[in-house]
Coordinates of C-alpha atoms in Angstrom, one line a residue:
Chain A
M1 CA 0.0 0.0 0.0
R2 CA 1.4 3.4 -1.0
H3 CA -1.4 5.7 0.1
L4 CA -4.7 5.3 2.0
L5 CA -7.2 7.3 0.2
S6 CA -10.4 5.3 0.2
T7 CA -11.7 2.1 1.7
K8 CA -13.0 1.2 -1.7
D9 CA -9.5 0.4 -2.8
L10 CA -8.9 -2.0 0.1
G11 CA -9.1 -5.7 -0.5
R12 CA -10.4 -8.1 2.1
D13 CA -7.0 -9.5 3.0
E14 CA -5.4 -6.1 3.1
A15 CA -8.1 -4.8 5.4
I16 CA -7.8 -7.8 7.7
A17 CA -4.0 -7.4 7.7
L18 CA -4.4 -3.8 8.8
L19 CA -6.8 -4.8 11.6
D20 CA -4.4 -7.5 12.8
I21 CA -1.5 -5.0 12.9
A22 CA -3.8 -2.7 14.9
E23 CA -4.3 -5.6 17.4
D24 CA -0.5 -5.6 18.0
M25 CA -0.5 -1.8 18.3
A26 CA -3.3 -1.9 20.8
D27 CA -1.0 -3.9 23.2
V28 CA 1.5 -1.0 23.2
A29 CA -1.1 1.2 24.9
N30 CA -1.1 -1.1 27.9
R31 CA 2.7 -1.1 28.4
E32 CA 4.8 1.0 30.7
V33 CA 6.8 2.5 27.8
K34 CA 4.1 3.4 25.3
K35 CA 6.5 3.9 22.4
L36 CA 8.0 1.9 19.6
P37 CA 11.1 3.0 17.7
T38 CA 9.7 1.9 14.3
L39 CA 9.3 5.2 12.5
R40 CA 12.3 7.0 14.1
G41 CA 13.5 9.7 11.8
K42 CA 10.3 9.9 9.7
T43 CA 8.3 13.1 9.5
V44 CA 4.5 13.0 9.5
V45 CA 2.6 16.2 8.7
N46 CA -0.9 16.6 9.9
L47 CA -2.4 18.9 7.2
F48 CA -5.9 20.0 8.4
F49 CA -7.9 22.3 6.3
E50 CA -11.0 21.5 8.5
D51 CA -11.5 21.6 12.2
S52 CA -11.0 18.4 14.1
T53 CA -10.1 17.3 17.5
R54 CA -10.1 13.6 17.8
T55 CA -8.8 12.7 14.4
R56 CA -5.9 15.1 14.5
V57 CA -5.0 14.2 18.1
S58 CA -5.4 10.6 17.3
F59 CA -3.0 10.8 14.3
E60 CA -0.6 12.8 16.4
V61 CA -0.6 10.2 19.3
A62 CA -0.3 7.4 16.8
A63 CA 2.7 9.0 15.0
K64 CA 4.4 9.8 18.3
R65 CA 3.9 6.3 19.7
L66 CA 5.8 5.1 16.6
S67 CA 8.6 7.7 17.3
A68 CA 7.9 9.7 14.2
D69 CA 8.3 13.5 14.3
V70 CA 4.9 15.2 13.9
I71 CA 4.2 18.6 12.5
N72 CA 0.7 20.0 12.9
F73 CA -0.5 22.3 10.2
S74 CA -3.9 23.7 10.4
A75 CA -5.5 26.1 7.9
K76 CA -6.1 28.7 10.6
G77 CA -3.0 30.6 11.5
S78 CA -1.0 29.4 8.5
S79 CA -0.4 30.8 5.0
L80 CA -3.4 28.7 3.9
S81 CA -5.6 31.4 5.3
K82 CA -3.8 33.9 3.1
G83 CA -4.9 31.9 0.1
E84 CA -2.0 29.7 -0.7
S85 CA -2.9 26.9 -3.0
L86 CA -2.9 23.2 -2.2
K87 CA -0.1 22.8 -4.8
D88 CA 2.2 25.4 -3.1
T89 CA 1.5 24.0 0.3
A90 CA 2.3 20.4 -0.9
Q91 CA 5.5 21.5 -2.6
T92 CA 6.5 23.4 0.6
L93 CA 6.0 20.3 2.6
A94 CA 7.9 18.2 0.1
A95 CA 10.8 20.6 0.2
M96 CA 10.8 20.2 4.0
G97 CA 11.1 16.4 3.6
A98 CA 7.8 15.1 4.9
D99 CA 7.5 11.3 4.6
G100 CA 3.8 11.1 5.3
V101 CA 1.0 13.6 4.9
V102 CA -2.3 13.2 6.8
I103 CA -4.8 15.4 5.1
R104 CA -8.2 16.6 6.0
H105 CA -9.9 18.8 3.4
H106 CA -13.3 20.2 2.8
A107 CA -13.1 19.3 -0.9
S108 CA -13.9 15.7 -1.8
G109 CA -10.9 14.2 -3.7
A110 CA -8.2 16.6 -2.3
P111 CA -6.1 13.7 -1.0
R112 CA -6.2 11.9 -4.3
V113 CA -5.1 15.1 -6.0
L114 CA -2.1 15.2 -3.6
A115 CA -1.3 11.5 -4.2
E116 CA -1.5 11.6 -7.9
S117 CA -0.3 15.1 -8.8
G118 CA 3.4 14.4 -8.3
W119 CA 3.8 17.6 -6.2
I120 CA 4.9 15.6 -3.3
G121 CA 6.4 12.1 -2.9
A122 CA 5.1 11.4 0.6
A123 CA 2.6 8.8 1.5
I124 CA -0.9 10.4 1.7
V125 CA -3.4 9.4 4.3
N126 CA -7.0 10.6 3.8
A127 CA -8.3 11.9 7.2
G128 CA -11.6 13.0 5.8
D129 CA -12.3 14.7 2.5
G130 CA -15.5 16.6 2.0
T131 CA -18.4 14.2 1.8
H132 CA -16.3 11.5 0.1
E133 CA -14.4 9.2 2.5
H134 CA -12.9 8.9 6.0
P135 CA -11.1 5.6 5.7
T136 CA -9.3 5.4 9.1
Q137 CA -12.7 6.0 10.8
A138 CA -14.2 3.0 9.0
L139 CA -11.2 0.9 9.9
L140 CA -11.5 1.8 13.5
D141 CA -15.2 1.1 13.4
A142 CA -14.6 -2.3 11.9
F143 CA -11.8 -3.0 14.5
T144 CA -14.2 -2.0 17.3
I145 CA -17.0 -4.3 16.0
R146 CA -14.5 -7.2 15.5
R147 CA -13.1 -6.8 19.0
R148 CA -16.6 -6.7 20.6
L149 CA -17.7 -9.7 18.7
H150 CA -14.7 -12.0 18.9
G151 CA -12.6 -10.6 21.8
A152 CA -9.1 -12.1 21.9
G153 CA -9.8 -14.4 19.0
A154 CA -10.3 -11.6 16.6
R155 CA -7.1 -11.9 14.7
G156 CA -7.4 -13.0 11.1
R157 CA -11.2 -12.8 11.0
G158 CA -13.6 -10.7 8.9
L159 CA -17.1 -9.5 9.8
D160 CA -19.0 -12.2 8.0
G161 CA -22.7 -12.3 8.8
V162 CA -22.7 -9.2 10.9
T163 CA -25.6 -6.9 10.3
V164 CA -24.9 -3.1 10.5
T165 CA -27.5 -0.4 10.4
I166 CA -26.2 3.1 9.7
V167 CA -28.6 5.8 10.8
G168 CA -28.8 9.5 10.0
D169 CA -27.2 12.0 7.6
I170 CA -26.0 9.6 5.0
L171 CA -25.9 12.3 2.3
H172 CA -23.1 14.4 3.9
S173 CA -21.4 11.5 5.7
R174 CA -17.9 10.4 4.6
V175 CA -17.9 8.1 7.6
A176 CA -21.0 6.3 6.1
R177 CA -19.4 6.0 2.7
S178 CA -16.1 4.6 4.0
N179 CA -17.9 2.2 6.3
I180 CA -20.2 0.9 3.6
W181 CA -17.3 -0.1 1.4
L182 CA -15.1 -1.5 4.2
L183 CA -17.8 -3.4 6.1
T184 CA -19.2 -5.1 3.0
T185 CA -15.7 -6.0 1.9
L186 CA -15.3 -7.6 5.3
G187 CA -18.5 -9.6 4.8
A188 CA -21.0 -7.6 6.8
T189 CA -24.5 -6.6 5.6
V190 CA -25.1 -2.9 5.7
S191 CA -28.5 -1.2 5.7
L192 CA -29.1 2.6 5.8
V193 CA -31.9 4.4 7.6
A194 CA -32.4 8.2 7.1
P195 CA -34.9 10.8 6.2
A196 CA -35.5 10.8 2.4
T197 CA -33.9 14.2 2.2
L198 CA -30.7 12.9 3.8
L199 CA -30.2 10.0 1.5
P200 CA -28.2 10.5 -1.7
V201 CA -30.3 10.8 -4.8
S202 CA -29.1 7.5 -6.1
I203 CA -27.6 4.7 -4.1
A204 CA -27.7 2.4 -7.1
G205 CA -24.3 0.7 -7.1
W206 CA -24.0 0.9 -3.3
P207 CA -24.0 -2.6 -1.8
V208 CA -26.7 -1.6 0.7
T209 CA -30.5 -1.5 1.4
A210 CA -32.1 1.7 2.5
G211 CA -35.2 2.6 4.5
Y212 CA -36.8 5.5 6.2
D213 CA -38.2 3.8 9.3
L214 CA -35.8 3.6 12.3
D215 CA -38.3 1.7 14.5
A216 CA -38.6 -1.1 11.8
A217 CA -34.8 -1.3 11.6
I218 CA -34.4 -1.6 15.3
D219 CA -37.0 -4.4 15.4
N220 CA -34.9 -6.3 13.0
G221 CA -32.3 -6.6 15.8
P222 CA -29.1 -5.5 14.0
D223 CA -25.8 -6.4 15.6
V224 CA -24.6 -2.9 15.2
V225 CA -26.4 0.4 15.1
M226 CA -24.1 3.2 13.9
M227 CA -25.5 6.7 14.5
L228 CA -24.2 9.6 12.4
R229 CA -23.8 13.2 13.4
I230 CA -26.2 15.8 12.1
Q231 CA -23.7 18.0 10.3
A232 CA -25.1 21.4 10.7
E233 CA -22.0 23.0 9.0
R234 CA -22.7 21.2 5.7
M235 CA -26.4 21.9 5.7
S236 CA -27.2 24.9 3.6
A237 CA -30.8 23.9 3.1
A238 CA -33.5 22.7 5.4
F239 CA -33.4 18.9 5.3
F240 CA -35.9 18.3 8.1
P241 CA -38.4 20.6 9.8
N242 CA -36.6 21.0 13.1
A243 CA -34.3 19.2 15.5
R244 CA -37.0 17.9 17.8
E245 CA -38.8 16.3 14.9
Y246 CA -35.6 14.7 13.7
G247 CA -34.8 13.4 17.2
R248 CA -38.3 11.9 17.5
Q249 CA -38.1 10.0 14.2
W250 CA -34.5 9.2 13.7
G251 CA -32.8 9.7 17.1
L252 CA -31.6 6.8 19.1
D253 CA -33.6 7.5 22.3
D254 CA -33.8 5.5 25.5
E255 CA -36.9 3.6 24.4
R256 CA -35.3 2.5 21.1
V257 CA -32.1 1.4 22.8
G258 CA -34.2 -0.7 25.2
R259 CA -35.7 -2.5 22.3
L260 CA -32.3 -3.5 20.8
P261 CA -31.0 -7.0 21.6
A262 CA -28.7 -7.0 24.6
A263 CA -25.7 -8.0 22.5
S264 CA -26.1 -5.2 19.9
I265 CA -23.7 -2.4 20.1
V266 CA -24.3 1.3 19.6
M267 CA -21.6 3.3 17.7
H268 CA -21.1 7.0 17.0
P269 CA -18.0 8.5 15.3
G270 CA -18.3 11.6 17.4
P271 CA -18.6 14.4 18.1
M272 CA -22.1 13.6 19.4
N273 CA -25.1 15.9 19.4
R274 CA -26.5 14.5 22.6
G275 CA -30.3 14.7 22.7
L276 CA -30.5 15.0 18.9
E277 CA -29.3 11.9 17.1
I278 CA -28.4 10.0 20.3
S279 CA -29.7 10.3 23.8
A280 CA -27.3 10.7 26.7
N281 CA -28.3 7.3 28.2
A282 CA -27.7 5.6 24.8
A283 CA -24.3 7.3 24.5
D284 CA -23.2 6.2 28.0
S285 CA -24.7 2.8 28.1
A286 CA -22.7 -0.4 28.2
Q287 CA -23.8 -1.1 24.6
S288 CA -22.1 2.1 23.5
T289 CA -18.6 1.9 22.0
V290 CA -18.0 5.6 21.7
L291 CA -14.9 5.7 23.9
E292 CA -13.6 2.4 22.7
Q293 CA -13.8 3.8 19.2
V294 CA -11.6 6.7 20.2
A295 CA -9.0 4.4 21.9
N296 CA -9.1 2.0 18.9
G297 CA -8.6 5.0 16.6
V298 CA -5.0 5.4 17.9
S299 CA -4.2 1.7 17.2
I300 CA -5.7 1.8 13.7
R301 CA -3.8 4.9 12.8
M302 CA -0.6 3.4 14.1
A303 CA -1.2 0.4 11.9
V304 CA -1.9 2.6 8.9
L305 CA 1.2 4.7 9.5
Y306 CA 3.3 1.6 10.1
N307 CA 2.0 0.0 6.9
L308 CA 2.6 3.1 4.8
L309 CA 5.8 4.4 6.2
S310 CA 7.9 1.5 7.5
G311 CA 8.7 -0.5 4.4
A312 CA 10.9 0.2 1.4
V313 CA 9.2 2.4 -1.1
V314 CA 8.0 0.2 -3.9
A315 CA 8.2 2.1 -7.2
Chain B
M1 CA 21.5 -26.8 -4.5
T2 CA 21.0 -29.9 -2.5
A3 CA 19.6 -30.0 1.0
R4 CA 21.5 -31.8 3.7
I5 CA 19.8 -32.8 6.9
V6 CA 21.9 -31.8 9.9
L7 CA 19.4 -32.4 12.8
Q8 CA 16.6 -35.0 12.8
Q9 CA 13.7 -35.2 15.1
A10 CA 15.5 -37.2 17.8
D11 CA 18.5 -34.8 17.6
I12 CA 16.2 -31.8 18.1
A13 CA 14.5 -33.5 21.0
R14 CA 17.8 -34.4 22.6
A15 CA 19.1 -30.8 22.1
L16 CA 16.0 -29.3 23.7
T17 CA 16.2 -31.7 26.7
R18 CA 19.8 -30.8 27.2
I19 CA 19.1 -27.0 27.0
S20 CA 16.3 -27.5 29.5
H21 CA 18.6 -29.1 32.0
E22 CA 21.2 -26.5 31.4
I23 CA 18.7 -23.7 32.0
L24 CA 17.6 -25.3 35.3
E25 CA 21.2 -25.9 36.3
S26 CA 22.2 -22.2 35.7
Q27 CA 19.2 -21.1 37.8
R28 CA 20.2 -23.3 40.7
G29 CA 23.3 -21.3 41.4
S30 CA 21.3 -18.1 41.7
S31 CA 19.3 -17.2 44.8
A32 CA 16.1 -16.6 42.9
A33 CA 13.4 -19.3 42.8
G34 CA 12.8 -21.1 39.6
S35 CA 9.3 -19.7 39.2
D36 CA 10.9 -16.4 38.2
L37 CA 11.9 -17.9 34.9
I38 CA 10.2 -16.6 31.7
L39 CA 10.8 -18.1 28.3
L40 CA 10.1 -15.7 25.5
G41 CA 10.1 -17.1 22.0
I42 CA 10.8 -14.9 19.0
P43 CA 8.2 -15.6 16.3
T44 CA 7.7 -17.8 14.5
R45 CA 9.7 -20.9 15.3
G46 CA 11.2 -19.4 18.4
V47 CA 7.8 -19.4 20.0
L48 CA 7.3 -23.1 19.2
L49 CA 10.7 -23.9 20.6
A50 CA 10.0 -21.9 23.8
R51 CA 6.7 -23.9 24.3
R52 CA 8.6 -27.1 23.9
I53 CA 11.3 -26.1 26.3
G54 CA 8.6 -24.9 28.7
A55 CA 6.9 -28.2 28.6
L56 CA 10.2 -30.0 29.3
L57 CA 11.0 -27.7 32.2
Q58 CA 7.5 -28.4 33.5
S59 CA 8.1 -32.2 33.4
I60 CA 11.5 -31.9 35.1
E61 CA 10.6 -29.4 37.8
P62 CA 6.9 -28.4 37.7
G63 CA 6.0 -24.8 38.3
T64 CA 9.4 -23.4 37.4
S65 CA 8.6 -21.3 34.3
T66 CA 6.1 -19.5 32.1
V67 CA 6.2 -19.2 28.4
G68 CA 5.4 -16.2 26.2
A69 CA 6.2 -14.6 22.9
L70 CA 8.2 -11.5 22.0
D71 CA 7.7 -9.9 18.6
V72 CA 10.7 -7.8 17.4
T73 CA 9.3 -6.6 14.1
M74 CA 8.8 -3.0 15.3
Y75 CA 12.4 -2.8 16.5
R76 CA 14.2 -4.1 13.4
D77 CA 16.9 -1.9 11.9
D78 CA 16.2 -3.1 8.4
L79 CA 12.5 -2.1 8.1
A80 CA 13.2 0.6 5.6
K81 CA 15.2 -1.8 3.3
N82 CA 12.4 -4.4 2.9
P83 CA 8.7 -4.4 2.0
T84 CA 6.5 -3.9 5.0
R85 CA 6.5 -6.9 7.3
A86 CA 3.4 -8.0 9.2
P87 CA 4.2 -8.1 12.9
S88 CA 3.3 -11.1 15.1
P89 CA 1.6 -11.0 18.5
T90 CA 3.6 -10.3 21.6
D91 CA 2.5 -12.3 24.6
I92 CA 4.0 -11.4 27.9
P93 CA 2.8 -13.7 30.8
P94 CA 0.8 -11.8 33.5
G95 CA 3.0 -10.3 36.1
G96 CA 5.4 -8.8 33.6
I97 CA 9.1 -9.3 33.3
D98 CA 10.3 -7.0 36.1
G99 CA 12.8 -8.7 38.3
K100 CA 12.5 -12.1 36.4
T101 CA 15.0 -14.0 34.5
V102 CA 14.1 -13.9 30.9
I103 CA 15.3 -16.6 28.5
L104 CA 15.0 -15.5 24.9
V105 CA 14.4 -18.5 22.6
D106 CA 15.1 -18.4 18.8
D107 CA 15.7 -21.0 16.2
V108 CA 18.9 -19.8 14.4
L109 CA 21.5 -17.4 15.7
Y110 CA 23.2 -15.7 12.8
S111 CA 24.1 -12.0 12.7
G112 CA 22.8 -11.3 16.2
R113 CA 20.6 -8.4 14.9
T114 CA 17.3 -10.1 15.8
I115 CA 18.6 -10.5 19.4
R116 CA 19.6 -6.9 19.6
C117 CA 16.0 -6.0 18.6
A118 CA 14.7 -8.3 21.2
L119 CA 16.9 -6.7 23.9
D120 CA 15.5 -3.3 22.9
A121 CA 12.0 -4.6 22.9
L122 CA 12.6 -6.1 26.4
S123 CA 13.8 -2.8 27.8
D124 CA 10.5 -1.2 26.8
L125 CA 8.5 -3.8 28.6
G126 CA 10.3 -3.7 31.9
R127 CA 13.5 -4.5 33.7
P128 CA 14.3 -8.2 33.9
R129 CA 16.8 -9.4 36.5
A130 CA 18.8 -11.1 33.8
V131 CA 18.4 -12.0 30.2
R132 CA 19.7 -15.2 28.7
L133 CA 19.7 -16.6 25.2
A134 CA 18.8 -20.1 24.0
V135 CA 19.0 -21.1 20.3
L136 CA 18.6 -24.4 18.5
V137 CA 21.3 -23.6 16.0
D138 CA 24.3 -21.2 16.1
R139 CA 25.6 -20.8 12.6
G140 CA 28.2 -18.1 13.3
H141 CA 28.8 -14.9 11.3
R142 CA 27.9 -12.6 14.1
E143 CA 27.8 -8.9 13.3
L144 CA 27.2 -7.7 16.8
P145 CA 28.8 -8.7 20.2
I146 CA 26.2 -11.2 21.1
R147 CA 26.5 -14.8 22.1
A148 CA 24.1 -17.5 23.2
D149 CA 24.0 -19.0 26.7
F150 CA 22.4 -22.3 25.6
V151 CA 23.0 -23.7 22.2
G152 CA 21.4 -26.8 20.7
K153 CA 24.1 -27.3 18.0
N154 CA 27.0 -25.2 16.7
L155 CA 26.9 -25.4 12.9
P156 CA 29.8 -23.8 11.0
T157 CA 28.4 -22.5 7.8
A158 CA 29.3 -20.4 4.8
V159 CA 27.4 -17.1 4.3
E160 CA 25.8 -18.4 1.0
E161 CA 24.3 -21.4 2.8
R162 CA 20.9 -21.2 4.2
I163 CA 19.6 -23.0 7.3
F164 CA 16.0 -24.1 7.4
V165 CA 14.4 -25.1 10.7
R166 CA 11.2 -27.0 10.2
M167 CA 8.9 -27.9 13.0
T168 CA 5.9 -30.2 13.2
E169 CA 3.5 -27.5 14.2
T170 CA 4.2 -25.3 11.1
D171 CA 5.9 -27.6 8.6
G172 CA 4.7 -31.1 9.5
I173 CA 8.2 -32.4 10.3
D174 CA 11.0 -31.8 12.8
E175 CA 14.3 -31.2 11.1
V176 CA 17.1 -28.8 10.4
T177 CA 18.5 -28.7 6.9
I178 CA 21.3 -26.8 5.3
E179 CA 21.1 -25.7 1.6

């Protein structure tokens, strides 16, 4: 693997190999010395054109645990806010000798432009581009599901037969897109539930089923319910009448959580709008994996950085 | 190139039994109790050898040792020169390695670089009282000042030759060949 741009490009074996490496990386977090010398002397640049806390911090922790040098670069407070182009920024980073660039950008496809333009030779990791993909989030979600289901025996296994229901703002969600590709590659069955206005116009070609009724979906007893954030910042039009109505119809409230099978898990990529798409009780219940997802995010990102940066560059 | 068998099943069993006795003997001189012994195999075949030695120690003096695995992939100095390697699980027995005697177990001792990685990895996991090294085959050509404490067989080789250790668990047969 040269870059990680999309989970669509990942084969099943490749994905499972990444999850397995993440299992080894997870052990490091429990040790006295939480550091490996693996990427010593490598430089990783976190290039964030969009706000983020957990993803950026997660990548920073991951790179530092592998002994890489980390440079954080956010649009605010840099020349980017003066209107420097992506090309000039990339060439500047290349001139400074970055080995890996973790990029989050509001434009879908920006990471692929960086990877294929030849402006910079570094490995590119997509940390969320517009409404396109967020591959490391999908990987950590898959990792979290696999750990919950199989525990210590998770190594080498896929997610065959697991049913996943993704609920909420599918239209704007890069998390949903990355998860749809990755989870189906790993053998899971994915269904979507959303208001008609928040489903893409056409999902022909997506390996999923879609519905509008959350109660019916909950009564099917899915193994995983993944709630998505209502992304107010990407909503220029009115997609639903008001927040209370959305919460009543598509929010995971206490009553709906109670109807889920006891073994089902509730996921949310964060940040959560408590009381809107997920109730406080649902978010803090034993079924919720929200904090596990954050912890697993570090392991997954270590695995990705290890995979992309440790080996010899294959031309 | 033709393969030549240098150790057969019985030879390997005998070597491991002797190593087990030597390990216990070396422990007897020290004041620490035998239960402070931790065998850490280096994946892949080292782990299998560690398990076998552990079983032998158990049959000679029950309760003297625990067995684990120590992956050194993340500590290698040649990562940047090869395609990305998949790491193997590290499995440290509960209680950690602090104050214990750790015996590293590997199949072939060659340049000594793997053992250097293992020593680095150990220092990140804790502070053992002592670290010893047991190998099935020592083929020489050291590139670092490292030597084994317990050796199954010293095998003088040429650099071009390759040593293959096969074990029943992974390869269906116990043997060491030189090619």
